[in-house]
Amino acid sequence: MDDLDRRLINRLQLGLPLVRYPWQALAAELDSSSNELLDRLHELLEDGMLTRFGPMFDIERLGGAFTLAALAVPEERFEAVAEQLQALPEVAHNYRREHAWNMWFVLGCPTEQGIAETLQHIETLTGLPLLNLPKEETYHVGLYFPV
């Protein structure tokens, strides 16, 4: 990762410019070209340096549903269960926590019924009990991780 990669990642965390040609605006800002920035973004995604790039939607305002859930996964099964979850289109992301409930994930579905069905499917698929933690209140926290 070089200086341009770092500046690109830092800048993208602030969002794309809301203009007709956002990549051209970013290129001017970062003293590069839009093709170079897009190529670098694709390389960062392919290399696994970035795991996701895209918009974030408020699924509830769009009529959908989501929840936070957790599994207590035996260490020897952790990677295999993570792969099972990552293969499900309803799982937005999952991550490890240092806790008895060591695998946490966000689930998004078109309906509340879809959440219930997918949670049941995950319990059946993994053979593990699941902790469902639906949102009670919304808090907006701006995250920024300087590179």
mmCIF file of C-alpha atoms in Angstrom:
data_model
loop_
_atom_site.group_PDB
_atom_site.id
_atom_site.type_symbol
_atom_site.label_atom_id
_atom_site.label_comp_id
_atom_site.label_asym_id
_atom_site.label_seq_id
_atom_site.Cartn_x
_atom_site.Cartn_y
_atom_site.Cartn_z
ATOM 1 C CA MET A 1 0.000 0.000 0.000
ATOM 2 C CA ASP A 2 1.470 3.329 -1.016
ATOM 3 C CA ASP A 3 0.621 6.925 -0.190
ATOM 4 C CA LEU A 4 -2.085 7.213 -2.878
ATOM 5 C CA ASP A 5 -3.804 4.047 -1.604
ATOM 6 C CA ARG A 6 -3.815 5.486 1.922
ATOM 7 C CA ARG A 7 -5.156 8.853 0.790
ATOM 8 C CA LEU A 8 -7.817 7.124 -1.322
ATOM 9 C CA ILE A 9 -9.004 4.942 1.583
ATOM 10 C CA ASN A 10 -9.039 7.912 3.957
ATOM 11 C CA ARG A 11 -10.977 10.048 1.471
ATOM 12 C CA LEU A 12 -13.506 7.342 0.567
ATOM 13 C CA GLN A 13 -14.436 6.985 4.243
ATOM 14 C CA LEU A 14 -15.860 10.503 4.004
ATOM 15 C CA GLY A 15 -18.121 9.545 1.092
ATOM 16 C CA LEU A 16 -18.116 10.266 -2.602
ATOM 17 C CA PRO A 17 -18.641 13.841 -3.765
ATOM 18 C CA LEU A 18 -22.276 14.407 -4.731
ATOM 19 C CA VAL A 19 -21.526 15.616 -8.238
ATOM 20 C CA ARG A 20 -22.219 14.270 -11.724
ATOM 21 C CA TYR A 21 -18.706 12.754 -12.037
ATOM 22 C CA PRO A 22 -17.536 11.894 -8.512
ATOM 23 C CA TRP A 23 -14.439 9.941 -9.586
ATOM 24 C CA GLN A 24 -13.180 12.893 -11.600
ATOM 25 C CA ALA A 25 -13.678 15.167 -8.589
ATOM 26 C CA LEU A 26 -11.792 12.698 -6.383
ATOM 27 C CA ALA A 27 -9.021 12.434 -8.957
ATOM 28 C CA ALA A 28 -8.552 16.208 -8.961
ATOM 29 C CA GLU A 29 -8.594 16.245 -5.167
ATOM 30 C CA LEU A 30 -6.046 13.418 -4.886
ATOM 31 C CA ASP A 31 -3.884 14.549 -7.830
ATOM 32 C CA SER A 32 -4.553 11.384 -9.836
ATOM 33 C CA SER A 33 -6.880 10.158 -12.574
ATOM 34 C CA SER A 34 -10.305 8.580 -12.199
ATOM 35 C CA ASN A 35 -9.085 5.411 -13.969
ATOM 36 C CA GLU A 36 -6.118 5.136 -11.597
ATOM 37 C CA LEU A 37 -8.357 5.548 -8.541
ATOM 38 C CA LEU A 38 -10.852 2.953 -9.761
ATOM 39 C CA ASP A 39 -8.035 0.519 -10.602
ATOM 40 C CA ARG A 40 -6.567 0.972 -7.139
ATOM 41 C CA LEU A 41 -9.956 0.504 -5.487
ATOM 42 C CA HIS A 42 -10.444 -2.768 -7.379
ATOM 43 C CA GLU A 43 -6.944 -3.933 -6.366
ATOM 44 C CA LEU A 44 -7.594 -3.085 -2.708
ATOM 45 C CA LEU A 45 -10.808 -5.125 -2.851
ATOM 46 C CA GLU A 46 -9.172 -8.051 -4.661
ATOM 47 C CA ASP A 47 -6.232 -8.101 -2.224
ATOM 48 C CA GLY A 48 -8.616 -8.108 0.746
ATOM 49 C CA MET A 49 -7.236 -4.815 2.072
ATOM 50 C CA LEU A 50 -10.831 -3.558 1.737
ATOM 51 C CA THR A 51 -13.674 -6.007 2.190
ATOM 52 C CA ARG A 52 -16.500 -3.843 0.896
ATOM 53 C CA PHE A 53 -17.135 -0.643 -0.993
ATOM 54 C CA GLY A 54 -20.633 0.605 -1.620
ATOM 55 C CA PRO A 55 -23.543 2.630 -0.340
ATOM 56 C CA MET A 56 -25.151 2.147 3.036
ATOM 57 C CA PHE A 57 -28.932 2.141 2.991
ATOM 58 C CA ASP A 58 -31.372 2.510 5.852
ATOM 59 C CA ILE A 59 -33.156 -0.752 5.123
ATOM 60 C CA GLU A 60 -36.053 0.061 7.450
ATOM 61 C CA ARG A 61 -36.821 3.286 5.566
ATOM 62 C CA LEU A 62 -36.887 1.182 2.392
ATOM 63 C CA GLY A 63 -39.432 -1.197 3.939
ATOM 64 C CA GLY A 64 -37.018 -3.963 4.957
ATOM 65 C CA ALA A 65 -35.780 -5.341 8.266
ATOM 66 C CA PHE A 66 -32.455 -6.093 9.905
ATOM 67 C CA THR A 67 -31.042 -7.399 13.148
ATOM 68 C CA LEU A 68 -27.782 -7.984 14.951
ATOM 69 C CA ALA A 69 -27.196 -11.591 15.920
ATOM 70 C CA ALA A 70 -24.481 -13.690 17.502
ATOM 71 C CA LEU A 71 -23.327 -17.279 17.686
ATOM 72 C CA ALA A 72 -21.135 -19.043 20.246
ATOM 73 C CA VAL A 73 -18.855 -20.903 17.834
ATOM 74 C CA PRO A 74 -16.303 -23.479 18.997
ATOM 75 C CA GLU A 75 -12.854 -22.254 17.969
ATOM 76 C CA GLU A 76 -12.171 -25.291 15.782
ATOM 77 C CA ARG A 77 -15.313 -24.479 13.727
ATOM 78 C CA PHE A 78 -14.940 -20.705 13.621
ATOM 79 C CA GLU A 79 -13.599 -20.360 10.051
ATOM 80 C CA ALA A 80 -16.034 -22.912 8.642
ATOM 81 C CA VAL A 81 -19.039 -21.199 10.245
ATOM 82 C CA ALA A 82 -17.782 -17.794 9.073
ATOM 83 C CA GLU A 83 -17.709 -19.149 5.504
ATOM 84 C CA GLN A 84 -21.253 -20.511 5.898
ATOM 85 C CA LEU A 85 -22.488 -17.088 6.985
ATOM 86 C CA GLN A 86 -20.583 -15.222 4.285
ATOM 87 C CA ALA A 87 -22.269 -17.405 1.665
ATOM 88 C CA LEU A 88 -25.725 -16.179 2.733
ATOM 89 C CA PRO A 89 -26.914 -13.095 0.838
ATOM 90 C CA GLU A 90 -28.846 -11.888 3.903
ATOM 91 C CA VAL A 91 -25.648 -11.568 5.991
ATOM 92 C CA ALA A 92 -24.232 -8.072 5.555
ATOM 93 C CA HIS A 93 -21.022 -8.799 7.489
ATOM 94 C CA ASN A 94 -19.771 -10.887 10.360
ATOM 95 C CA TYR A 95 -16.910 -10.452 12.788
ATOM 96 C CA ARG A 96 -15.160 -12.036 15.751
ATOM 97 C CA ARG A 97 -15.678 -10.782 19.310
ATOM 98 C CA GLU A 98 -13.719 -11.749 22.415
ATOM 99 C CA HIS A 99 -16.716 -13.130 24.267
ATOM 100 C CA ALA A 100 -18.603 -16.389 24.731
ATOM 101 C CA TRP A 101 -20.814 -15.166 21.849
ATOM 102 C CA ASN A 102 -17.766 -14.854 19.604
ATOM 103 C CA MET A 103 -19.272 -14.464 16.122
ATOM 104 C CA TRP A 104 -21.500 -11.465 15.484
ATOM 105 C CA PHE A 105 -23.279 -10.611 12.265
ATOM 106 C CA VAL A 106 -25.784 -8.222 10.764
ATOM 107 C CA LEU A 107 -28.710 -9.711 8.902
ATOM 108 C CA GLY A 108 -30.858 -7.791 6.406
ATOM 109 C CA CYS A 109 -34.067 -9.088 4.817
ATOM 110 C CA PRO A 110 -37.042 -7.636 2.948
ATOM 111 C CA THR A 111 -39.396 -8.443 5.864
ATOM 112 C CA GLU A 112 -39.450 -9.293 9.572
ATOM 113 C CA GLN A 113 -40.671 -12.750 8.574
ATOM 114 C CA GLY A 114 -37.562 -13.095 6.405
ATOM 115 C CA ILE A 115 -35.400 -12.293 9.439
ATOM 116 C CA ALA A 116 -37.117 -15.018 11.481
ATOM 117 C CA GLU A 117 -36.796 -17.569 8.671
ATOM 118 C CA THR A 118 -33.142 -16.753 8.029
ATOM 119 C CA LEU A 119 -32.256 -16.940 11.724
ATOM 120 C CA GLN A 120 -33.912 -20.353 11.887
ATOM 121 C CA HIS A 121 -32.002 -21.402 8.762
ATOM 122 C CA ILE A 122 -28.695 -20.310 10.329
ATOM 123 C CA GLU A 123 -29.428 -22.306 13.493
ATOM 124 C CA THR A 124 -30.223 -25.371 11.383
ATOM 125 C CA LEU A 125 -27.228 -24.837 9.080
ATOM 126 C CA THR A 126 -24.692 -24.399 11.887
ATOM 127 C CA GLY A 127 -26.314 -26.527 14.577
ATOM 128 C CA LEU A 128 -25.610 -23.699 17.024
ATOM 129 C CA PRO A 129 -28.007 -21.676 19.193
ATOM 130 C CA LEU A 130 -28.389 -18.101 18.076
ATOM 131 C CA LEU A 131 -28.706 -14.829 19.997
ATOM 132 C CA ASN A 132 -30.970 -12.313 18.215
ATOM 133 C CA LEU A 133 -30.511 -8.655 19.207
ATOM 134 C CA PRO A 134 -32.979 -6.536 17.216
ATOM 135 C CA LYS A 135 -32.505 -2.771 17.266
ATOM 136 C CA GLU A 136 -34.455 -0.882 19.884
ATOM 137 C CA GLU A 137 -33.186 2.603 19.090
ATOM 138 C CA THR A 138 -31.108 4.198 16.328
ATOM 139 C CA TYR A 139 -27.843 5.978 17.042
ATOM 140 C CA HIS A 140 -25.754 7.549 14.301
ATOM 141 C CA VAL A 141 -22.050 7.201 14.926
ATOM 142 C CA GLY A 142 -19.578 8.513 12.383
ATOM 143 C CA LEU A 143 -16.741 6.028 11.992
ATOM 144 C CA TYR A 144 -13.423 6.995 10.511
ATOM 145 C CA PHE A 145 -10.308 4.850 10.613
ATOM 146 C CA PRO A 146 -7.340 6.854 9.323
ATOM 147 C CA VAL A 147 -4.879 4.762 7.352
#
